[in-house]
Short mmCIF file of C-alpha atoms and ligand atoms in Angstrom, two decimals:
data_model
loop_
_atom_site.label_atom_id
_atom_site.label_comp_id
_atom_site.label_asym_id
_atom_site.label_seq_id
_atom_site.Cartn_x
_atom_site.Cartn_y
_atom_site.Cartn_z
CA MET A 1 78.36 112.50 31.98
CA ILE A 2 79.29 116.17 30.86
CA VAL A 3 80.92 118.41 33.08
CA ARG A 4 79.65 121.38 33.90
CA ARG A 5 82.50 124.53 34.79
CA SER A 6 82.27 127.09 37.23
CA THR A 7 82.82 130.56 35.57
CA VAL A 8 86.25 130.49 37.66
CA GLU A 9 87.04 127.06 35.51
CA LEU A 10 85.65 129.07 32.45
CA ASP A 11 88.27 131.64 32.47
CA LYS A 12 90.86 129.17 33.21
CA LEU A 13 90.05 127.56 29.98
CA ARG A 14 89.38 130.88 27.90
CA LYS A 15 93.07 131.34 29.25
CA SER A 16 94.46 128.35 26.77
CA GLY A 17 91.62 128.50 24.46
CA LEU A 18 93.38 132.44 24.30
CA LEU A 19 97.09 130.86 24.11
CA VAL A 20 95.87 128.17 21.56
CA TYR A 21 94.79 130.84 19.22
CA GLN A 22 97.88 132.73 19.51
CA ILE A 23 99.95 129.94 18.66
CA LEU A 24 98.01 129.54 15.52
CA GLU A 25 98.14 132.94 14.84
CA ASP A 26 101.23 132.67 14.69
CA LEU A 27 101.93 128.98 12.67
CA LYS A 28 99.82 130.82 10.46
CA ARG A 29 101.68 132.78 8.76
CA LEU A 30 104.52 130.29 8.58
CA ALA A 31 103.07 127.92 6.45
CA VAL A 32 104.18 129.23 3.46
CA GLU A 33 105.82 127.99 0.33
CA GLY A 34 109.42 126.40 1.39
CA ALA A 35 108.52 126.06 4.97
CA THR A 36 108.32 122.65 6.47
CA THR A 37 105.76 121.61 8.59
CA HIS A 38 109.33 120.52 11.18
CA ASP A 39 109.87 124.52 11.04
CA LEU A 40 106.21 124.37 11.87
CA GLU A 41 106.58 122.08 14.98
CA LEU A 42 109.38 124.12 16.01
CA ALA A 43 108.07 127.63 16.96
CA ALA A 44 104.85 125.48 18.57
CA GLU A 45 107.25 123.94 20.85
CA ARG A 46 109.03 127.53 21.69
CA MET A 47 105.76 129.83 21.72
CA ILE A 48 103.87 126.31 24.61
CA ALA A 49 107.04 126.38 26.32
CA ASP A 50 107.51 130.43 26.50
CA ALA A 51 103.58 130.74 28.55
CA GLY A 52 104.46 128.69 30.84
CA ALA A 53 102.52 125.75 29.22
CA LYS A 54 102.81 121.98 28.49
CA PRO A 55 101.85 120.10 24.77
CA ALA A 56 98.52 118.34 25.47
CA PHE A 57 99.32 116.68 22.36
CA LYS A 58 102.82 115.25 22.68
CA GLY A 59 102.72 111.93 24.33
CA TYR A 60 98.85 111.81 24.50
CA TYR A 61 98.36 108.17 24.36
CA SER A 62 95.95 106.58 22.26
CA GLN A 63 93.91 103.06 22.15
CA ALA A 64 93.37 102.90 18.68
CA SER A 65 97.88 103.08 17.51
CA GLY A 66 98.78 101.34 20.59
CA THR A 67 100.96 105.22 21.29
CA LYS A 68 101.99 107.78 22.35
CA TYR A 69 101.64 110.63 19.75
CA PRO A 70 105.47 112.62 19.58
CA TYR A 71 104.95 115.74 18.29
CA VAL A 72 103.24 119.15 19.77
CA LEU A 73 101.23 119.74 16.76
CA CYS A 74 99.40 117.57 13.99
CA THR A 75 100.32 118.98 10.57
CA SER A 76 97.71 117.69 8.37
CA VAL A 77 98.32 118.37 4.51
CA ASN A 78 95.96 117.77 1.37
CA ASP A 79 94.77 114.24 1.41
CA GLU A 80 95.85 113.75 6.04
CA VAL A 81 93.11 113.89 7.76
CA VAL A 82 94.00 114.69 10.95
CA HIS A 83 97.22 113.90 13.13
CA GLY A 84 99.29 114.07 10.00
CA MET A 85 102.90 114.14 12.29
CA PRO A 86 105.46 117.18 11.77
CA SER A 87 108.62 116.30 9.65
CA ALA A 88 111.28 118.38 7.98
CA LYS A 89 111.03 116.13 5.24
CA ARG A 90 107.73 117.89 4.56
CA LYS A 91 108.14 121.07 3.07
CA LEU A 92 104.72 123.15 2.01
CA LYS A 93 104.76 123.76 -1.75
CA ALA A 94 102.04 126.51 -3.83
CA GLY A 95 98.34 125.13 -3.92
CA ASP A 96 98.90 122.58 -0.61
CA ILE A 97 96.79 122.57 2.00
CA VAL A 98 97.59 122.47 5.66
CA SER A 99 95.91 121.94 8.58
CA ILE A 100 97.45 123.17 11.73
CA ASP A 101 95.94 121.67 14.98
CA THR A 102 97.86 122.02 18.82
CA GLY A 103 96.27 121.74 21.94
CA VAL A 104 97.89 122.71 26.22
CA GLN A 105 97.79 122.59 29.07
CA LEU A 106 98.03 125.18 31.65
CA ASN A 107 97.28 125.10 34.85
CA GLY A 108 95.67 122.48 34.26
CA TYR A 109 93.10 123.31 32.14
CA PHE A 110 93.29 122.37 28.44
CA GLY A 111 93.09 124.36 24.96
CA ASP A 112 92.87 122.90 21.45
CA SER A 113 91.79 124.57 18.22
CA ALA A 114 92.46 123.82 14.43
CA VAL A 115 92.81 125.71 11.19
CA THR A 116 93.50 124.66 7.74
CA VAL A 117 95.18 126.81 5.84
CA PRO A 118 95.92 126.99 1.84
CA VAL A 119 99.98 127.83 0.85
CA GLY A 120 100.10 130.70 -1.92
CA GLN A 121 97.25 130.03 -4.60
CA VAL A 122 95.19 127.52 -4.19
CA ASN A 123 92.02 126.29 -6.78
CA ASP A 124 88.49 127.25 -6.45
CA SER A 125 87.41 123.51 -5.97
CA VAL A 126 89.72 123.55 -2.74
CA ARG A 127 89.15 127.34 -1.46
CA ARG A 128 85.43 125.72 -2.34
CA LEU A 129 86.07 123.09 0.87
CA LEU A 130 87.99 125.30 2.89
CA LYS A 131 84.83 127.86 3.08
CA VAL A 132 82.87 125.56 3.34
CA THR A 133 84.80 123.53 6.35
CA GLU A 134 85.11 127.03 8.63
CA GLU A 135 80.79 127.76 8.02
CA SER A 136 80.28 124.75 8.83
CA LEU A 137 81.97 125.18 12.31
CA GLU A 138 80.34 128.82 12.49
CA LEU A 139 76.41 127.19 11.58
CA ALA A 140 77.90 124.38 14.33
CA ILE A 141 79.29 127.65 17.03
CA ASP A 142 76.04 128.98 17.04
CA ARG A 143 73.95 126.02 18.08
CA VAL A 144 76.04 125.48 21.45
CA ARG A 145 73.27 126.53 23.17
CA ALA A 146 71.82 126.14 26.87
CA GLY A 147 68.40 124.19 25.84
CA ASN A 148 69.75 122.74 22.93
CA ARG A 149 70.44 119.11 21.89
CA LEU A 150 73.98 117.61 21.02
CA PHE A 151 72.45 116.50 17.25
CA ASP A 152 71.86 120.60 16.98
CA VAL A 153 75.17 121.01 17.34
CA CYS A 154 75.65 117.50 15.15
CA GLY A 155 72.85 117.96 12.49
CA ALA A 156 74.31 121.98 11.72
CA VAL A 157 77.89 120.84 10.34
CA GLU A 158 76.32 117.73 8.52
CA LYS A 159 73.86 119.58 6.66
CA HIS A 160 75.70 122.51 5.52
CA VAL A 161 79.17 119.81 4.35
CA GLN A 162 76.12 117.31 2.21
CA SER A 163 74.35 120.56 0.72
CA HIS A 164 77.72 121.57 -1.08
CA GLY A 165 78.37 117.64 -1.61
CA PHE A 166 81.11 117.16 -0.14
CA SER A 167 81.86 114.18 2.16
CA ILE A 168 81.75 114.00 6.63
CA VAL A 169 84.71 111.75 7.63
CA ARG A 170 82.75 109.51 10.59
CA GLU A 171 85.97 107.68 12.19
CA PHE A 172 86.77 110.97 13.69
CA VAL A 173 84.91 112.83 16.17
CA GLY A 174 85.25 116.60 18.10
CA HIS A 175 84.85 116.29 22.42
CA GLY A 176 84.12 117.82 25.74
CA ILE A 177 87.48 119.45 26.53
CA GLY A 178 88.36 120.20 30.25
CA THR A 179 90.49 119.00 32.94
CA SER A 180 91.13 116.64 30.38
CA LEU A 181 92.21 116.39 26.68
CA HIS A 182 89.30 114.81 25.90
CA GLU A 183 86.20 114.63 27.59
CA GLU A 184 82.62 113.65 27.59
CA PRO A 185 80.72 113.68 25.01
CA GLN A 186 81.82 112.76 22.02
CA ILE A 187 80.51 115.12 19.14
CA PRO A 188 80.19 113.38 15.11
CA ASN A 189 80.18 115.50 13.27
CA TYR A 190 76.66 114.14 11.35
CA VAL A 191 73.49 112.60 13.40
CA ASP A 192 74.44 109.54 15.47
CA ARG A 193 71.50 108.01 16.64
CA ARG A 194 73.36 105.18 17.85
CA GLY A 195 74.76 107.95 20.09
CA GLU A 196 73.14 109.99 22.65
CA ASN A 197 71.92 113.18 22.56
CA PRO A 198 72.27 115.15 25.86
CA ARG A 199 70.72 119.03 26.67
CA LEU A 200 73.12 121.34 26.58
CA LYS A 201 73.97 123.36 29.87
CA PRO A 202 75.74 125.96 30.66
CA GLY A 203 79.35 125.24 31.63
CA MET A 204 79.78 122.57 29.17
CA VAL A 205 82.60 123.13 26.82
CA LEU A 206 82.91 121.29 24.21
CA ALA A 207 85.03 121.05 20.77
CA VAL A 208 83.41 120.43 17.44
CA GLU A 209 86.11 119.78 14.93
CA PRO A 210 84.85 119.26 11.44
CA MET A 211 86.62 117.01 8.81
CA VAL A 212 85.60 117.29 5.40
CA ASN A 213 87.12 115.58 2.79
CA ALA A 214 86.87 116.94 -1.46
CA GLY A 215 85.60 113.15 -2.61
CA LYS A 216 84.99 109.99 -0.53
CA PRO A 217 84.19 109.97 3.25
CA ASP A 218 86.38 107.16 3.63
CA THR A 219 90.19 107.37 5.78
CA LYS A 220 92.41 104.99 6.39
CA VAL A 221 95.81 105.29 9.09
CA LEU A 222 99.09 104.60 7.87
CA GLY A 223 102.00 102.97 8.81
CA ASP A 224 102.82 105.09 11.53
CA LYS A 225 99.86 104.04 13.21
CA TRP A 226 98.48 108.34 13.20
CA THR A 227 98.52 110.11 9.90
CA ALA A 228 94.51 109.89 8.66
CA VAL A 229 94.41 110.22 5.00
CA ALA A 230 91.27 110.21 2.72
CA LYS A 231 91.79 107.31 0.47
CA ASP A 232 90.98 108.04 -2.53
CA GLY A 233 93.50 110.79 -1.84
CA SER A 234 91.73 113.82 -1.94
CA TYR A 235 91.93 117.26 -0.10
CA SER A 236 90.42 116.84 3.08
CA ALA A 237 89.93 120.26 5.48
CA HIS A 238 89.86 120.39 9.37
CA PHE A 239 89.35 123.62 12.21
CA GLU A 240 88.00 123.21 15.29
CA HIS A 241 87.00 125.56 18.01
CA MET A 242 86.40 125.16 21.71
CA ILE A 243 82.92 126.74 22.52
CA ALA A 244 81.07 127.35 26.39
CA VAL A 245 77.66 127.00 26.64
CA THR A 246 76.55 130.23 28.06
CA ASP A 247 73.28 132.06 29.75
CA ASN A 248 73.97 134.41 27.28
CA GLY A 249 74.80 131.98 24.13
CA PRO A 250 77.74 130.47 22.72
CA TRP A 251 81.97 131.63 24.14
CA VAL A 252 84.12 130.56 21.94
CA LEU A 253 87.13 130.32 24.04
CA SER A 254 90.23 129.90 21.16
CA ARG A 255 89.31 132.75 19.30
CA PRO A 256 89.50 136.27 20.93
N1 MF3 B 1 92.00 118.12 17.58
C1 MF3 B 1 92.12 116.50 17.72
C2 MF3 B 1 91.45 115.96 18.91
O1 MF3 B 1 91.17 116.71 19.48
C3 MF3 B 1 94.09 116.18 18.30
C4 MF3 B 1 94.56 115.39 18.91
S1 MF3 B 1 96.24 114.73 18.80
C5 MF3 B 1 96.47 114.14 20.25
O2 MF3 B 1 91.34 115.25 18.72
F1 MF3 B 1 97.72 112.83 19.39
F2 MF3 B 1 96.77 114.67 21.05
F3 MF3 B 1 95.74 112.31 20.15
CO1 CO B 2 90.46 118.10 19.44
#
């Protein structure tokens, strides 16, 4: 069942979304040459605590890994697709890209958003990967409308990414979000005809998160049980927003 949220609930999700936005804005500025992903983690921990919120990822148990995720951020560098773990040993260098993904819980309602940023100068093909992935999210956002169906959203990502010759990661998907971090429906970044194709209705809130590889789509999870990397070592980009279906079209909760 896909929960439909009241306007009061949407306002709470909005607050969580804006908190995540503010954190990511600050972290983007900290993701410079010489900084470590642990530096980002420390800053995020402080911002979440200062806001009176709780981290959504830290302590999150995943069936697939059989462990609890130990950090407030996922920092996925270069060929890391998602769930990269912050580390004092991971120093960012010019030419890297880093996906910064974080979630919060505020007054019982969750926020979740991610952005991938370049560190220093990156080459043209990497810039194109980031641009196409972000564009695919924007096209998907525009499909989050009452009366549309889930596949309209999934298909928008798929079509844009395919047409630019990049690959869609299939092992990880977006999700509904509300009083849990992960709610129904699952939101693949491609049309999965084996899955459900519900009609979108006002009050539904979707976290759409395209994960796109420059090379082949295949991923594998490292020995730490979390870090997913592109099998072929190619760069991977990831953007995420949470979007409410309203009578007036898509409402992106995770940006002003
Ligand atoms: N944005 C990702 C997601 O929504 C990050 C989850 S990390 C985890 O699934 F630790 F919470 F699993
Ligand atoms: Co998410």
